[in-house]
mmCIF file of C-alpha atoms in Angstrom:
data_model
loop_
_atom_site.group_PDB
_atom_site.id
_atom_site.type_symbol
_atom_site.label_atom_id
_atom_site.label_comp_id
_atom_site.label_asym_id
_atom_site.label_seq_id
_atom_site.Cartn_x
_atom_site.Cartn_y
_atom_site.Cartn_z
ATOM 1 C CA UNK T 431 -120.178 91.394 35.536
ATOM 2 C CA UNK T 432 -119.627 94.927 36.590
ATOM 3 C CA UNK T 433 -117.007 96.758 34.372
ATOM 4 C CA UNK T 434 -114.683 97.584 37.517
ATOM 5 C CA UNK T 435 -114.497 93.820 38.108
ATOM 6 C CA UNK T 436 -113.476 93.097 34.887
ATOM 7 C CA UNK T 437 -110.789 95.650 34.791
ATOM 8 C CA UNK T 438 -109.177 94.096 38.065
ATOM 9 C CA UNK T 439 -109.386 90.794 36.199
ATOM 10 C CA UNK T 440 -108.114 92.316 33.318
ATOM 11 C CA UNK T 441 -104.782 93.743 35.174
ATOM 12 C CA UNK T 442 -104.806 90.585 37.551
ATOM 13 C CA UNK T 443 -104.355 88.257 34.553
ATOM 14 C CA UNK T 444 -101.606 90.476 32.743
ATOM 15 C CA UNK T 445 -99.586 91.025 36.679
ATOM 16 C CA UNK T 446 -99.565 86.925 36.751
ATOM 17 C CA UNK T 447 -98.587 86.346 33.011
ATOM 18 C CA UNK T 448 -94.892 85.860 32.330
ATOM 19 C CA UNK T 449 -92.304 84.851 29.985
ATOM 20 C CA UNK T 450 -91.700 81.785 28.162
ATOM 21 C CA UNK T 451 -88.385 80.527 29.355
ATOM 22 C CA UNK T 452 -88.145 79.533 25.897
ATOM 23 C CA UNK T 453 -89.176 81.755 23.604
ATOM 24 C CA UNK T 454 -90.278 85.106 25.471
ATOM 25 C CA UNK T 455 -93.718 84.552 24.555
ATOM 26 C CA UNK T 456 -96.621 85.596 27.645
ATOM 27 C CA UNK T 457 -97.649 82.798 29.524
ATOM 28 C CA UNK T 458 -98.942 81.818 32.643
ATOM 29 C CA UNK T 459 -96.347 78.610 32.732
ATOM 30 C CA UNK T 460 -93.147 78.109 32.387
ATOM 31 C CA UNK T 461 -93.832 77.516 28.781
ATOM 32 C CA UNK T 462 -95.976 79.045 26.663
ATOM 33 C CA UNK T 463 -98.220 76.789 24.800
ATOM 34 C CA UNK T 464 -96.738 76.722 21.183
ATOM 35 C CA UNK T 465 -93.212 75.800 23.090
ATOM 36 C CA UNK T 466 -95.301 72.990 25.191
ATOM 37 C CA UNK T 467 -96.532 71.530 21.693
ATOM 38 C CA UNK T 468 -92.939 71.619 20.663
ATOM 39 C CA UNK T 469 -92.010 69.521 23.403
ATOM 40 C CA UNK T 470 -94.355 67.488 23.092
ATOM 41 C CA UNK T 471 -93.759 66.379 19.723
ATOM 42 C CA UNK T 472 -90.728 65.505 21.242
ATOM 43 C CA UNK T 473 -91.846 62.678 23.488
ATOM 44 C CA UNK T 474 -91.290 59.013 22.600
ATOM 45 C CA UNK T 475 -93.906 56.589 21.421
ATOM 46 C CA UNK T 476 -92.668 53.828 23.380
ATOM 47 C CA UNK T 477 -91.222 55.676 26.985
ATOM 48 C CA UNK T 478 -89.962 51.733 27.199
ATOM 49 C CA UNK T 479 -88.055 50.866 24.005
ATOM 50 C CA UNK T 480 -84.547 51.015 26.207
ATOM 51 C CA UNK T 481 -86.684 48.643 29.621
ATOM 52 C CA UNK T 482 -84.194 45.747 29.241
ATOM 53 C CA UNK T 483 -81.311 44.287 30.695
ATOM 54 C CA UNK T 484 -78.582 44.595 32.085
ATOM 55 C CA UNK T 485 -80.055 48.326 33.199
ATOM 56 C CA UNK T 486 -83.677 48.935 32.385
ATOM 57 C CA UNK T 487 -83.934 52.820 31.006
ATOM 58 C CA UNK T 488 -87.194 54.414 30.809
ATOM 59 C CA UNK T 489 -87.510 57.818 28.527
ATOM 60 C CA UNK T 490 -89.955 60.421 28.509
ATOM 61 C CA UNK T 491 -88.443 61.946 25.126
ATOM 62 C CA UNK T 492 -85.300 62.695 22.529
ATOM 63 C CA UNK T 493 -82.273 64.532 23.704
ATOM 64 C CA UNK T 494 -82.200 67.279 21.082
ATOM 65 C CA UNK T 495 -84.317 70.123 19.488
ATOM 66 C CA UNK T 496 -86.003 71.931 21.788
ATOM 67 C CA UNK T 497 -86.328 69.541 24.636
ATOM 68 C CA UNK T 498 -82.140 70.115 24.630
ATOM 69 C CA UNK T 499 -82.704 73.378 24.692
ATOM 70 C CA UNK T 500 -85.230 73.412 27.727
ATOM 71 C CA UNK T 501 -82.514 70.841 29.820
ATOM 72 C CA UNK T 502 -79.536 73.142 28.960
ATOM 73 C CA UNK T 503 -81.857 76.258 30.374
ATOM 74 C CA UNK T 504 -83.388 74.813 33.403
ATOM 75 C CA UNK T 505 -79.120 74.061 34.388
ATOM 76 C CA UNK T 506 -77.370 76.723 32.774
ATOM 77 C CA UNK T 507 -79.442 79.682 32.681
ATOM 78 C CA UNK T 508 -80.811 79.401 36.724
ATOM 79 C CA UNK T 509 -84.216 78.187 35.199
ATOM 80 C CA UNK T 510 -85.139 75.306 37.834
ATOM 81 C CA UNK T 511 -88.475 75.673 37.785
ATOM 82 C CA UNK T 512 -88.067 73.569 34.495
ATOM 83 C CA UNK T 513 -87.931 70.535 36.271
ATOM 84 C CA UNK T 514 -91.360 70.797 37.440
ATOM 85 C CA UNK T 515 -93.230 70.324 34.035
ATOM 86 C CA UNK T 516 -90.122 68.179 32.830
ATOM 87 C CA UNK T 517 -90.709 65.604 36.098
ATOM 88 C CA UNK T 518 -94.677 65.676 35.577
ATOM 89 C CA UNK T 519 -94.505 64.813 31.920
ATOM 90 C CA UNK T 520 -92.632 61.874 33.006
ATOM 91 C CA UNK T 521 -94.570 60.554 35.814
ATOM 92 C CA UNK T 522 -97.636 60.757 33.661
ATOM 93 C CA UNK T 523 -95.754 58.966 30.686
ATOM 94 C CA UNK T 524 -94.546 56.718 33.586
ATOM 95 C CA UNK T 525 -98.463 55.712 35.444
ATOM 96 C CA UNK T 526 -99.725 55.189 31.699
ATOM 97 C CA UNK T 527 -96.765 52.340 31.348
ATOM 98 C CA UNK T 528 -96.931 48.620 31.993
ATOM 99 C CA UNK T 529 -93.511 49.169 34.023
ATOM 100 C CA UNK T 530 -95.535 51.481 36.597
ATOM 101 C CA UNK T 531 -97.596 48.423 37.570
ATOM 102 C CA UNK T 532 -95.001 46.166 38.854
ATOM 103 C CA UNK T 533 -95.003 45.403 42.469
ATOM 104 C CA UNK T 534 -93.187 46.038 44.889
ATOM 105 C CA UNK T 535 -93.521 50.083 43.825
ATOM 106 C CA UNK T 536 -89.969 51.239 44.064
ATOM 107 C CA UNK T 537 -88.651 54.331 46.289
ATOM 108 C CA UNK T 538 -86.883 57.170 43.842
ATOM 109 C CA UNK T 539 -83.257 58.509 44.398
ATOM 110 C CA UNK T 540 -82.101 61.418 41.816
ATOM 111 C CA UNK T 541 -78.716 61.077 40.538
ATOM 112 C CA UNK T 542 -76.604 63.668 42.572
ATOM 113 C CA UNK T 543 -74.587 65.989 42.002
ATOM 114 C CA UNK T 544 -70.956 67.284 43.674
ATOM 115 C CA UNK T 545 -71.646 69.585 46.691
ATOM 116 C CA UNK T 546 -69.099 71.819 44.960
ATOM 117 C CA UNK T 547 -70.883 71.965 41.564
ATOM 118 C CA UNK T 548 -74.297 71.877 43.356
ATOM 119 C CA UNK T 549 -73.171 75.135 45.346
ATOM 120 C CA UNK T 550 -72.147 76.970 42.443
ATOM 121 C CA UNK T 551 -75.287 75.937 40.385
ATOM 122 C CA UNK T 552 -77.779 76.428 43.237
ATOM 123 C CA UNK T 553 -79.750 73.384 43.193
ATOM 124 C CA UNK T 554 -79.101 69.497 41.362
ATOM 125 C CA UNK T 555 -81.899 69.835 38.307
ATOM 126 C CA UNK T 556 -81.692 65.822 38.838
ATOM 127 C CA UNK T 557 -83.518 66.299 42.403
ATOM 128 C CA UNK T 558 -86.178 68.519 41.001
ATOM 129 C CA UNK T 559 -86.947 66.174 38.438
ATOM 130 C CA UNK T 560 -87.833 63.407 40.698
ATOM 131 C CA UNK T 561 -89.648 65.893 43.383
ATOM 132 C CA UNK T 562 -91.879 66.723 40.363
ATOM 133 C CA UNK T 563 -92.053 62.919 39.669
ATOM 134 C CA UNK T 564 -92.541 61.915 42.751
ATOM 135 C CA UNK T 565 -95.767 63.830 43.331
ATOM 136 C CA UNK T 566 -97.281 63.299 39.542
ATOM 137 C CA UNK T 567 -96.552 59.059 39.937
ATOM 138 C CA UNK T 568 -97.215 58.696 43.833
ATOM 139 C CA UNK T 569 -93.945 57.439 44.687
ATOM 140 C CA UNK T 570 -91.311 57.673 47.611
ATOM 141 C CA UNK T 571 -88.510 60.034 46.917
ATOM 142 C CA UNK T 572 -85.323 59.618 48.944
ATOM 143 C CA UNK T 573 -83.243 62.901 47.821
ATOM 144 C CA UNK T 574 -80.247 61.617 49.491
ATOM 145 C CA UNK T 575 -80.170 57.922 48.858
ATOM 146 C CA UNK T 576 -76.871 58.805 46.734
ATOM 147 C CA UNK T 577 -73.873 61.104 47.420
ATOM 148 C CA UNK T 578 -71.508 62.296 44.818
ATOM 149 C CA UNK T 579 -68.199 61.683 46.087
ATOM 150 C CA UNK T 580 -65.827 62.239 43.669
ATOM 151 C CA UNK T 581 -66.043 66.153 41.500
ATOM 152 C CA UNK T 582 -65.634 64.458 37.798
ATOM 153 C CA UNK T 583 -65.021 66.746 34.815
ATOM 154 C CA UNK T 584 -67.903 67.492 32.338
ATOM 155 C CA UNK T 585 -68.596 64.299 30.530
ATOM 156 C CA UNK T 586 -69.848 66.142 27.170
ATOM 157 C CA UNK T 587 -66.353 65.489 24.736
ATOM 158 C CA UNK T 588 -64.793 62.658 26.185
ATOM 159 C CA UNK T 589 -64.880 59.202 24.591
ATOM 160 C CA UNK T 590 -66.768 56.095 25.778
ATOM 161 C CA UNK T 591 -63.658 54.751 28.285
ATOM 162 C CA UNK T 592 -62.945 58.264 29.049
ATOM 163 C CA UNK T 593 -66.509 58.445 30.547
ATOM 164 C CA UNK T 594 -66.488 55.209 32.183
ATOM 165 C CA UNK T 595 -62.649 56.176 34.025
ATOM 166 C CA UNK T 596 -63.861 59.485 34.783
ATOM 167 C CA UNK T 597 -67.139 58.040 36.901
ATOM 168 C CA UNK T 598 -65.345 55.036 38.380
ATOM 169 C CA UNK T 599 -66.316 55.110 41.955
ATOM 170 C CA UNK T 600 -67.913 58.814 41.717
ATOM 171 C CA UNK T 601 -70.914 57.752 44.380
ATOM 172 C CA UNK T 602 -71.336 56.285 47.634
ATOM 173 C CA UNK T 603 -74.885 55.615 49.320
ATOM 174 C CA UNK T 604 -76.435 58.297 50.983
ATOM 175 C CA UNK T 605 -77.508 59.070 54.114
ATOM 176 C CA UNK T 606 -81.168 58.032 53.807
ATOM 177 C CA UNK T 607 -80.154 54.032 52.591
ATOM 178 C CA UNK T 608 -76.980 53.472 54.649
ATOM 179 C CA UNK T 609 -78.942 54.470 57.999
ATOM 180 C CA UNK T 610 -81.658 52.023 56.776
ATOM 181 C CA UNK T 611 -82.793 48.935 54.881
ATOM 182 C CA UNK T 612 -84.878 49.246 51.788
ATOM 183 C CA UNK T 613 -86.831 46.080 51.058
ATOM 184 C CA UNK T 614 -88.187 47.798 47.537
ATOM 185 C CA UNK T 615 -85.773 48.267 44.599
ATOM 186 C CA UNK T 616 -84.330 51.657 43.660
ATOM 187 C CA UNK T 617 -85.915 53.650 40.937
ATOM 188 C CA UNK T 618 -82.986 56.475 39.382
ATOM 189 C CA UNK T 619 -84.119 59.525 37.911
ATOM 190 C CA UNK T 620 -81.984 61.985 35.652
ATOM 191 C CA UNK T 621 -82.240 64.517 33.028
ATOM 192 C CA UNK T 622 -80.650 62.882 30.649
ATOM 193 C CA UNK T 623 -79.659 59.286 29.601
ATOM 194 C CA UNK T 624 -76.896 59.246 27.015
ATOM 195 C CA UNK T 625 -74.320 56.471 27.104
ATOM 196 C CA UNK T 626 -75.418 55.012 30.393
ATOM 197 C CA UNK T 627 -71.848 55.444 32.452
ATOM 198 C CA UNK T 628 -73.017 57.584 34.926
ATOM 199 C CA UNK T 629 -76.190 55.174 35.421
ATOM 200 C CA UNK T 630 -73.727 52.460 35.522
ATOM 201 C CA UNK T 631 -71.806 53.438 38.208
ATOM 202 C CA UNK T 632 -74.578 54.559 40.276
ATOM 203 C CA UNK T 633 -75.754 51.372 39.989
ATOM 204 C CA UNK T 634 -72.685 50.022 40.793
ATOM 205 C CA UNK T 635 -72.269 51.733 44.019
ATOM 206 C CA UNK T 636 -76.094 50.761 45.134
ATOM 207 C CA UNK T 637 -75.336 46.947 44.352
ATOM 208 C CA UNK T 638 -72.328 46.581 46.039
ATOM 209 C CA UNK T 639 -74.068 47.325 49.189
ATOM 210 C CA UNK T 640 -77.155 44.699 48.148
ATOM 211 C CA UNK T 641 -79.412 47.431 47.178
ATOM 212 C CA UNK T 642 -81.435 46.395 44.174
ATOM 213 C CA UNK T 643 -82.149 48.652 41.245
ATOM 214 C CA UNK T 644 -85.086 48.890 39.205
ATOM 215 C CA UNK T 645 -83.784 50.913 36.563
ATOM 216 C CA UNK T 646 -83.606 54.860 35.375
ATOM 217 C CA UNK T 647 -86.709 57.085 34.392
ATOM 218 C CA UNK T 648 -85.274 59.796 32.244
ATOM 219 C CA UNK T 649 -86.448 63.334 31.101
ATOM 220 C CA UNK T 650 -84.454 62.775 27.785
ATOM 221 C CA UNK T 651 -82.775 59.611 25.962
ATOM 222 C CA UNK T 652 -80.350 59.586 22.841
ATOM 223 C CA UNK T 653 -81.958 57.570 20.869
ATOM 224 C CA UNK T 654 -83.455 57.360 17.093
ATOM 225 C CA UNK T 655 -85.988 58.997 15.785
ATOM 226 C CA UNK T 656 -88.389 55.786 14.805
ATOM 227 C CA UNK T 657 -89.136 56.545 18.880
ATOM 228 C CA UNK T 658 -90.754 59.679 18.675
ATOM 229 C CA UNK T 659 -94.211 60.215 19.356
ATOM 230 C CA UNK T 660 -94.936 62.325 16.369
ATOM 231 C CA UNK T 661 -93.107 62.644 13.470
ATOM 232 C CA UNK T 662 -91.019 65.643 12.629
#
């Protein structure tokens, strides 16, 4: 190859290399790959563990570490390109499952956010998820099958109750169920699943107007270590 094409190579690969959103590091991603491997090692041996009744949960990995770090980033620090790797992990953890194979495939609706706290954030990291999801797993996403309704505070702090009190009728259903029927059942997607309230009451709000759920697919669950993929 001629050496002037190789130089324009050369500066075209260092003008598309970035930062790690992570840990600074030049990438091409949004994470470099020692951060990726981090994650990784992060991810749950059995995404199903928590796919049982009364709500069936499924996880992609552990809330804490680094993939903690990566949530609080992608919705603190105006990182939502986050999501995108975050919602492709799980769709691929979710088409390699035994839950993936049930029929009839399920349409996805993201766990919402207040348009107040949406405004001021720029974007609901929930949404992104799914989108990300959606196109990695081949499923239907409805963005707006769910409204927030009611601005709760911050759930991080309060007690068990106190979470259940604060989300008590938080939802209503969204423009794109209420204007239609659904014959499939409702798969919810989050960041996080931690003690299930705000699942709850979303699932709550979708029953009481005969919508059946599914159950959640969640970026990160807090649960124990025996669930991890690889051992840390």
């Amino acid at each position: 190859m001629p050496t002037w094409k190789q130089n324009f190579n050369n500066f075209l690969n260092l003008f598309l290399q970035s930062s790690c959103l992570l840990c600074q590091r030049t990438t091409s991603g949004e994470f470099c790959p020692y951060c990726i491997k981090q994650i990784k090692n992060c991810q749950h041996r059995n995404p199903t563990a928590l796919w049982q009744q009364p709500i069936p949960v499924f996880g992609w990995g552990v809330y804490g570490g680094i993939v903690k770090r990566a949530i609080a980033v992608m919705k603190y620090e105006n990182q939502p390109q986050i999501a995108r790797p975050l919602g492709q992990w799980l769709g691929e953890a979710w088409l390699l499952s035994n839950v993936s194979k049930s029929k009839p495939h399920p349409v996805v609706v993201p766990i919402p956010l207040h348009p107040n706290k949406q405004k001021k954030r720029g974007y609901n990291q929930a949404a992104l998820i799914a989108e990300s999801f959606c196109q990695t797993a081949g499923l239907k996403l409805l963005a707006n099958g769910l409204k927030r309704v009611q601005e709760t505070e911050a759930q991080f702090g309060l007690s068990a109750s106190q979470r259940e009190s604060n989300l008590a009728s938080a939802f209503a259903v969204g423009t794109e169920l209420s204007s239609r029927r659904v014959n499939v059942p409702i798969l919810l997607v989050d960041d996080i699943y931690t003690t299930g309230a705000t699942l709850r009451s979303a699932v709550q709000t979708l029953n009481q107007d005969g919508i059946p759920v599914l159950g959640l697919a969640a970026v990160a669950t807090a649960v124990k270590d025996k669930y991890l993929k690889v051992d840390r």
